[in-house]
Short mmCIF file of C-alpha atoms in Angstrom, two decimals:
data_model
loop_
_atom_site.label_atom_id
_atom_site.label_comp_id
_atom_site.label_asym_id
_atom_site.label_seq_id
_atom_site.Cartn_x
_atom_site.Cartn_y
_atom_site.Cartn_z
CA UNK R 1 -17.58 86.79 148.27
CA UNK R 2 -19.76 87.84 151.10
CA UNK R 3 -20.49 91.77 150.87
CA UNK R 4 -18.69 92.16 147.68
CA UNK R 5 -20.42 89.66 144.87
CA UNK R 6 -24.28 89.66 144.30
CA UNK R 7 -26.29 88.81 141.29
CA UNK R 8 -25.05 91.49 138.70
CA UNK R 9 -21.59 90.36 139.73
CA UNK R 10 -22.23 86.56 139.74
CA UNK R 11 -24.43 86.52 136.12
CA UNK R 12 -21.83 88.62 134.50
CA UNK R 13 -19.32 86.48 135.00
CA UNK R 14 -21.19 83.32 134.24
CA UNK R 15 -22.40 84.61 131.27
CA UNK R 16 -18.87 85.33 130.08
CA UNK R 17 -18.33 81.85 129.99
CA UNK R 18 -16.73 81.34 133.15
CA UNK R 19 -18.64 80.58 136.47
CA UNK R 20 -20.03 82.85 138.93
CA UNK R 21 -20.96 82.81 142.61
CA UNK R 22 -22.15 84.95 144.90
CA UNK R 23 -21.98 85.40 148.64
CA UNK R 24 -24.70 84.75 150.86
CA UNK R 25 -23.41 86.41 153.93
CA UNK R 26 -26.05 87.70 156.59
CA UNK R 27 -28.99 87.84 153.70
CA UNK R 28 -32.02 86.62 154.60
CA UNK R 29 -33.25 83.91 151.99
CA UNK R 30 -36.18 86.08 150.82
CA UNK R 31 -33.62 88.53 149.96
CA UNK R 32 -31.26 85.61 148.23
CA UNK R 33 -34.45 84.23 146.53
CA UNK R 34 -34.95 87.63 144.85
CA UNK R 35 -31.40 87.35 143.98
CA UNK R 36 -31.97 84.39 142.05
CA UNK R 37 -34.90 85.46 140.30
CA UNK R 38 -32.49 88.56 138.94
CA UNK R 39 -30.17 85.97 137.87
CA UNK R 40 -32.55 83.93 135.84
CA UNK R 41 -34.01 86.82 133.88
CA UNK R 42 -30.38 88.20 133.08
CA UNK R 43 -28.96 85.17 131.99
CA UNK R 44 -32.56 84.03 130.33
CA UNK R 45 -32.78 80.83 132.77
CA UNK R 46 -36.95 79.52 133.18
CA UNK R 47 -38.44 79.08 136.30
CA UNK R 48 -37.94 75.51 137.64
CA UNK R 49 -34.57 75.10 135.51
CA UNK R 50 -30.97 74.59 137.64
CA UNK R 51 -29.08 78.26 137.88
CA UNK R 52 -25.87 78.69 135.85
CA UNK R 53 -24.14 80.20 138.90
CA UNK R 54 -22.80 79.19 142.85
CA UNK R 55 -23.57 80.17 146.18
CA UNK R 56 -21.20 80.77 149.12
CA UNK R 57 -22.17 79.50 152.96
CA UNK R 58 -20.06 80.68 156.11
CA UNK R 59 -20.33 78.12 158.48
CA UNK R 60 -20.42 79.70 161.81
CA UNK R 61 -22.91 82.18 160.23
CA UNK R 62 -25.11 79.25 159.21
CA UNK R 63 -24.73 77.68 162.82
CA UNK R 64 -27.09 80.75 163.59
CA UNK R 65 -29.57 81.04 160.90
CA UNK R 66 -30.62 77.25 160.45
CA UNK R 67 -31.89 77.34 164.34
CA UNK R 68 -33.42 80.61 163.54
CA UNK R 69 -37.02 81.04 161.94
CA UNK R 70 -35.37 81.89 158.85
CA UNK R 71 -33.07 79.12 157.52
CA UNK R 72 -31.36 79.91 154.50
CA UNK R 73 -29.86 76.53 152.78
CA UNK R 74 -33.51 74.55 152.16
CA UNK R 75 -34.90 77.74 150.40
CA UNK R 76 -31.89 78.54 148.10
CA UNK R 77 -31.63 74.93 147.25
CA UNK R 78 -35.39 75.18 146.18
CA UNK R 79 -34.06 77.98 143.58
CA UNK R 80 -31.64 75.08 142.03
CA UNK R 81 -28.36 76.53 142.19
CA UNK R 82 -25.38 74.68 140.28
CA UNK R 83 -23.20 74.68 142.51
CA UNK R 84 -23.20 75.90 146.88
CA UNK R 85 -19.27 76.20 148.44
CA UNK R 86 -18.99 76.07 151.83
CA UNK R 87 -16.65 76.93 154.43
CA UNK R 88 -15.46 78.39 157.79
CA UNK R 89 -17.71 76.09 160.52
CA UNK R 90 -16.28 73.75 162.60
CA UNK R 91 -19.15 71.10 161.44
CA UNK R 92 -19.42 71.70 157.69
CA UNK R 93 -20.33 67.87 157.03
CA UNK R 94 -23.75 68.18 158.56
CA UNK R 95 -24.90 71.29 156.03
CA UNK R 96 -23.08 69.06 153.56
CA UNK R 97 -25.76 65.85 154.43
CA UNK R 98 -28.56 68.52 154.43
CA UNK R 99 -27.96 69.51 150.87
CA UNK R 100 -27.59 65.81 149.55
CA UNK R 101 -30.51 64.61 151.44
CA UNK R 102 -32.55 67.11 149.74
CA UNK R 103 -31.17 66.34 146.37
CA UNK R 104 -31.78 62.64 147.01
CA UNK R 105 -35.71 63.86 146.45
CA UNK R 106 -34.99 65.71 143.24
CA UNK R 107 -33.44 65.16 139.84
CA UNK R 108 -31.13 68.04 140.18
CA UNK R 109 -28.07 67.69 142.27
CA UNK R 110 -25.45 70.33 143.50
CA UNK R 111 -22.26 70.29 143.31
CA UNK R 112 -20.56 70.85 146.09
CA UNK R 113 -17.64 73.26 146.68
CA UNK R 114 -15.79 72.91 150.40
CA UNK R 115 -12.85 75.20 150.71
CA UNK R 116 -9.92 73.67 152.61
CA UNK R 117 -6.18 75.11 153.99
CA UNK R 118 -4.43 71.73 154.33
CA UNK R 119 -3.87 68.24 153.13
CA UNK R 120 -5.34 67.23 156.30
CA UNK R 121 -8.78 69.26 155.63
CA UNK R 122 -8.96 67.90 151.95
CA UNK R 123 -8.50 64.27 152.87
CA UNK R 124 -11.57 64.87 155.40
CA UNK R 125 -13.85 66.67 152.49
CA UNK R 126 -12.95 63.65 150.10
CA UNK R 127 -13.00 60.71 151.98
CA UNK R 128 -15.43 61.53 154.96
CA UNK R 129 -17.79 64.43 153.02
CA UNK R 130 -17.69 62.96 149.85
CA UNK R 131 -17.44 66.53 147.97
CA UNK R 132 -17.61 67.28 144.41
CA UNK R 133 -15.19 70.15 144.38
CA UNK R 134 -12.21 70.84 147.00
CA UNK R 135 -11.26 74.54 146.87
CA UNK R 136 -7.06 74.53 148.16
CA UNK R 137 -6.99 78.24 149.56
CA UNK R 138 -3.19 79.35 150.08
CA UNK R 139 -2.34 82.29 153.06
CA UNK R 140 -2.18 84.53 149.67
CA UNK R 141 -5.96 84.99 150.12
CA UNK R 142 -8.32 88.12 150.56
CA UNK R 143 -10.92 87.72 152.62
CA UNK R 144 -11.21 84.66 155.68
CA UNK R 145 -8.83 82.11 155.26
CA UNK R 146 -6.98 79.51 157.74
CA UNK R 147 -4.27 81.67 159.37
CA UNK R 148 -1.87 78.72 158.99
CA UNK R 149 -2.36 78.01 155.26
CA UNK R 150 1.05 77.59 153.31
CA UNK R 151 1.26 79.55 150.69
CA UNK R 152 -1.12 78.32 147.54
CA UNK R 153 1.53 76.42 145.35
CA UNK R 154 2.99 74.37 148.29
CA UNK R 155 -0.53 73.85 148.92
CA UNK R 156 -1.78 73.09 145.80
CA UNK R 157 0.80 70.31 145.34
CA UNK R 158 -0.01 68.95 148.96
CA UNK R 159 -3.75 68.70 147.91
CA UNK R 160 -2.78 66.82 144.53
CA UNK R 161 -0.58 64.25 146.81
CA UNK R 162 -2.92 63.76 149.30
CA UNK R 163 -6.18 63.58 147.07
CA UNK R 164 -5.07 62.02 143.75
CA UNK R 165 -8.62 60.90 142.69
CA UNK R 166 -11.98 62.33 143.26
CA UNK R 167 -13.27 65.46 143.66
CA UNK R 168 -12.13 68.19 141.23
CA UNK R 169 -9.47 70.11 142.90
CA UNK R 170 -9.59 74.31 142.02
CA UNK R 171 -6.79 76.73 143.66
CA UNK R 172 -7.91 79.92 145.00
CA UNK R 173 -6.09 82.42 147.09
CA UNK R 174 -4.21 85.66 145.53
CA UNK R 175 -4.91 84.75 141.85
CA UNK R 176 -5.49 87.97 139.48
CA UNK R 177 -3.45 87.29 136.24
CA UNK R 178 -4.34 85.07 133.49
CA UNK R 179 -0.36 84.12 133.82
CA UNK R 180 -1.19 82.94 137.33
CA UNK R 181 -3.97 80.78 136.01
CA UNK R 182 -1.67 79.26 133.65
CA UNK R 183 0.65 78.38 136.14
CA UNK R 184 -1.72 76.66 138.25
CA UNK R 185 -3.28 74.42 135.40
CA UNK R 186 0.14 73.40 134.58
CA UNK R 187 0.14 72.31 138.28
CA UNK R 188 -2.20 70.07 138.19
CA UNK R 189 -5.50 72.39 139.55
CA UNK R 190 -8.59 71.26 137.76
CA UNK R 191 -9.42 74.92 138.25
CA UNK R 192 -9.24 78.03 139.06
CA UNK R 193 -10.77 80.90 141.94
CA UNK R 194 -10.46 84.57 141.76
CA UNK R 195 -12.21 86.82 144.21
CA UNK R 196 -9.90 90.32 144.44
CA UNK R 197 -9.75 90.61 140.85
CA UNK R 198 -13.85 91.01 140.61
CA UNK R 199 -13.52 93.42 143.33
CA UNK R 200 -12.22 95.94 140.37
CA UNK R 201 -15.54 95.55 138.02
CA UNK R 202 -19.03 97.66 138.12
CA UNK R 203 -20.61 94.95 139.25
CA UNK R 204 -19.10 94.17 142.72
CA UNK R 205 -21.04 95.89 145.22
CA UNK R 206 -18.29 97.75 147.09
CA UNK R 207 -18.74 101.14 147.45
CA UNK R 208 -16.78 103.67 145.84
CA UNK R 209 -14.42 104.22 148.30
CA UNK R 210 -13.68 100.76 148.84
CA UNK R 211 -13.01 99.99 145.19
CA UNK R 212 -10.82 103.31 145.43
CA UNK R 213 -8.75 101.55 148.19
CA UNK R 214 -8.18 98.72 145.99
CA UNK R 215 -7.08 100.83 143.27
CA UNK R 216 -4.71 102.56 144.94
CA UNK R 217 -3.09 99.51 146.75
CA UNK R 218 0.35 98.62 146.25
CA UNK R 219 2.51 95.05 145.95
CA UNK R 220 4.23 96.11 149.07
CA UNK R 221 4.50 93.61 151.07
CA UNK R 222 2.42 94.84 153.84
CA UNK R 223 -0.28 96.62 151.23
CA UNK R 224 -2.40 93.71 153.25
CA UNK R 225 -2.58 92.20 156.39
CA UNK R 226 -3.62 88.99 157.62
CA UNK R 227 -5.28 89.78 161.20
CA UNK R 228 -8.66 89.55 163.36
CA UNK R 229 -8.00 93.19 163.82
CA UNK R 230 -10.35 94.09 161.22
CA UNK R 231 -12.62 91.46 162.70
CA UNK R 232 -12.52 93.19 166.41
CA UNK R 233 -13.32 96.45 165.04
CA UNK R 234 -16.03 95.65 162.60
CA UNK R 235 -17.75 93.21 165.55
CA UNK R 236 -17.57 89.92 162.84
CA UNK R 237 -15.47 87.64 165.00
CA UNK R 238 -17.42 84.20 165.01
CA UNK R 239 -14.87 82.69 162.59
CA UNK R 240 -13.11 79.10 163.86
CA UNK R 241 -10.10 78.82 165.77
CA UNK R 242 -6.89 79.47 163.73
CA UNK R 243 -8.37 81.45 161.36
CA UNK R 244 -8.16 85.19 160.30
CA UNK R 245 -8.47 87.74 157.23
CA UNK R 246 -6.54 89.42 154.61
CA UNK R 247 -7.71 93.39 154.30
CA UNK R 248 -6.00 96.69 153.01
CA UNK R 249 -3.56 97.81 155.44
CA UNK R 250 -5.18 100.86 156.93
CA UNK R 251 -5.27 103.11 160.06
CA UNK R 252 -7.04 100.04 162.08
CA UNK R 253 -3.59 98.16 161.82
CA UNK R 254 -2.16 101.80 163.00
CA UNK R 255 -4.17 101.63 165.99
CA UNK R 256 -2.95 98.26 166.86
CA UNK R 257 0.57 99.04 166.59
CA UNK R 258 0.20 102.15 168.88
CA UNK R 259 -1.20 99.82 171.64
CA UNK R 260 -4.69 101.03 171.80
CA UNK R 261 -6.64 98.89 174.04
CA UNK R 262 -10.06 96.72 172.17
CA UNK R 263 -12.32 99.38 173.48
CA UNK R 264 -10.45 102.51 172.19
CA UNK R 265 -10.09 100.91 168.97
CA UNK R 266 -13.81 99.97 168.17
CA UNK R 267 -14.44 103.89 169.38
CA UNK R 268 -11.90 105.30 166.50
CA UNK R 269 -13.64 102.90 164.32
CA UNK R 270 -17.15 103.81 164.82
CA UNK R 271 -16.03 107.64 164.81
CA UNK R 272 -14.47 107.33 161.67
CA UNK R 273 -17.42 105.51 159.84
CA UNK R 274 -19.44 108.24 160.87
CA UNK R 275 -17.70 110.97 160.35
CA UNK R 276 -17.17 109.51 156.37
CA UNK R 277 -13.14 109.49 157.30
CA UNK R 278 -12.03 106.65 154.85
CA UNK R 279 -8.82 105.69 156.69
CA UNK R 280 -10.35 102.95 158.50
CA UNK R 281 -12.74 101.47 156.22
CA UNK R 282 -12.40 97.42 156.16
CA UNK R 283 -11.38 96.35 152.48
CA UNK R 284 -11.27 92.69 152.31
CA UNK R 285 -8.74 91.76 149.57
CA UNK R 286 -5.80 89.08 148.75
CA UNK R 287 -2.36 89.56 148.08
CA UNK R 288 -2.44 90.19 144.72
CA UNK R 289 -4.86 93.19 145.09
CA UNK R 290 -2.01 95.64 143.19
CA UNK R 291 -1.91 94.21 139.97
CA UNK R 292 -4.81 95.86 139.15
CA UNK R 293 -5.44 99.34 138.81
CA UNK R 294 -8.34 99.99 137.05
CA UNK R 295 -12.36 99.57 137.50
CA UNK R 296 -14.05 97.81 134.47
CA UNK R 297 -16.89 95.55 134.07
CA UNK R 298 -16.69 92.08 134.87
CA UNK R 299 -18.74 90.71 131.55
CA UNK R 300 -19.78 93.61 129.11
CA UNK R 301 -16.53 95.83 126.93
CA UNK R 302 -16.58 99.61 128.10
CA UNK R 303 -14.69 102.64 127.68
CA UNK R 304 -13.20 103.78 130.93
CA UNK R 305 -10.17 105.60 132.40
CA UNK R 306 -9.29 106.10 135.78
CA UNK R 307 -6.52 108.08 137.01
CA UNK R 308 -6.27 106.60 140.95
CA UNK R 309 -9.75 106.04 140.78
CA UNK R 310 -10.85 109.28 139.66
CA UNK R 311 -13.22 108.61 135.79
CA UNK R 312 -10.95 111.00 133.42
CA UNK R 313 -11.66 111.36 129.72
CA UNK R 314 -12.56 107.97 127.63
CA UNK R 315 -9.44 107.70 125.91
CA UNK R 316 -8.82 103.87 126.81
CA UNK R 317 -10.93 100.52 126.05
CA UNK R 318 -11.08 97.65 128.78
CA UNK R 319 -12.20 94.31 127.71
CA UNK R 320 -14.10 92.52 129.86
CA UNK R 321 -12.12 90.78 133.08
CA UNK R 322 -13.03 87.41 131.88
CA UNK R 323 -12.15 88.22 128.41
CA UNK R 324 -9.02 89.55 129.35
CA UNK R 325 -8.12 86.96 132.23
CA UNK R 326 -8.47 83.97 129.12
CA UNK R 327 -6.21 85.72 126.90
CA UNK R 328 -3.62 86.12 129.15
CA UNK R 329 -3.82 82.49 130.10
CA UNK R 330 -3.69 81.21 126.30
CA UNK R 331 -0.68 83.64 126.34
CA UNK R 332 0.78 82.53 128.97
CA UNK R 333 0.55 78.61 127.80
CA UNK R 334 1.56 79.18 124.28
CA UNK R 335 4.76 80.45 125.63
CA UNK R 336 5.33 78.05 127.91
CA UNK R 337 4.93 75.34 125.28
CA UNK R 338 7.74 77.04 123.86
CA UNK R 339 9.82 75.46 126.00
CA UNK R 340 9.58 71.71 125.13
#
């Protein structure tokens, strides 16, 4: 999660037994380096050992930055990640070469997550790629996603037809319940991904406002939108064609549905980010965004209350997410074994 997950975020989770990754976004490698070396002393990992936790690539954003005099994916693979995910380029396969090239001079070797949005695109990262890990994102999705994606369980089950040996195939796209997880094991995913449901902990680096948005988002069905709206505005629109992202429905939909022109847009945009006017802030989040309502940390049990986002009086205690998300799923299984 580019702009959302870092190293607090991504070593919290990890070390709550499940597995954490973090975004790498526009970051210069020095900067993800640094990352790494906050990751290692958190979670207690030596210098020269592999990292407990994953790293995220955007492929159009890397078509810039490995021609540049900074390229990111030879440094951060010198810091021994786990795992690195890719997606969104139109030529993932050669960054997927680079990385298994460099392993071939090493002991350790990465695992490899690609992130597809059809049969079609998983039967290319098996067969062609050669991928440790196939990531079948459904339309439900926060964040960039294919814009024709069918919704994650027809997915899912496409994925398990098409690709019935091989990589490890993990579900992503609207997940926040431990019931949801459940439901996808029983499906058949090797795995699980949740990205919106981190965006509610202390350790996701969304500012206050943002994380506000999220807690006051409904299950409507147009609490998000799936658009390059937020894209136009925000001046981020390198991704692929047919492709697009899920954000809180806000004022910058508003503008489009009044007919504003590109240009007027942008304007109300910028004047709102600098007047501190919240209505048209860019909260990247999935579908399931409104079964959560509160903020708590990701790996470490607190006492905290929030009344829409507003800290009231300690009078509740949250569990950690991960915590919480695993009993929910052993909940959710032991009932449905109930039914044999």
């Amino acid at each position: 999660m580019a702009f959302a997950a870092e190293a607090d975020l991504a070593s919290a989770v990890t070390a709550a037994s499940a597995f954490g990754f973090m975004g790498a976004g526009f970051t210069s490698s020095a900067q993800l380096k640094s990352y790494f070396q906050v990751v290692r002393q958190k979670l207690g990992i030596a210098e020269g050992e592999p990292v407990p936790i994953g790293i995220g690539f955007i492929g159009w954003i890397l078509e810039m930055t490995e021609s540049s005099d900074d390229p990111r994916i030879e440094a951060i693979l010198e810091e021994k990640p786990v795992a690195i995910w890719f997606a969104f380029g139109v030529d993932l396969g050669k960054y997927i070469a680079q990385v298994r090239a460099f392993d071939a001079k090493r002991d350790h070797k990465t695992i490899i997550f690609v992130m597809v949005n059809s049969a079609a695109d998983a039967l290319r990262a098996a067969n062609e790629w050669k991928v440790d890990v196939i990531v079948a994102q459904g339309i439900e999705a926060g964040g960039h996603g294919g814009s024709e994606a069918p919704p994650l369980l027809s997915l899912l089950q496409a994925v398990k037809i098409a690709v019935p040996q091989g990589p490890s195939i993990v579900a992503a796209g609207g997940v926040s319940t431990g019931s949801q997880i459940a439901a996808l094991l029983t499906m058949g995913a090797d795995g699980v991904v949740l990205g919106t449901r981190f965006l509610f902990t202390t350790e996701c680096i969304y500012p206050p406002e943002k994380k506000e948005a999220c807690v006051n988002a409904d299950l409507s069905l147009h609490s998000t939108v799936r658009t390059l709206a937020f894209d136009d505005v925000g001046r981020t629109n390198g991704w692929p064609p047919k492709h697009d992202g899920r954000a809180i429905n806000n004022r910058i939909i508003q503008d489009v549905k009044d007919g504003l022109s590109l240009e007027e847009r942008i304007k109300k945009f910028d004047e709102s980010a600098a007047s501190g006017d919240i209505s048209r802030l860019i909260v990247w989040a999935g579908a399931g965004v409104g079964l959560t309502n509160s903020i708590t940390s990701a790996a470490v049990s607190g006492v905290l209350t929030f009344s829409k986002f507003r800290a009231t009086s300690p009078t509740q205690t949250f569990q950690e997410v991960v915590c919480d998300l695993s009993a929910d799923l052993i909940a959710a299984l032991r009932r449905g074994a109930t039914l044999l």
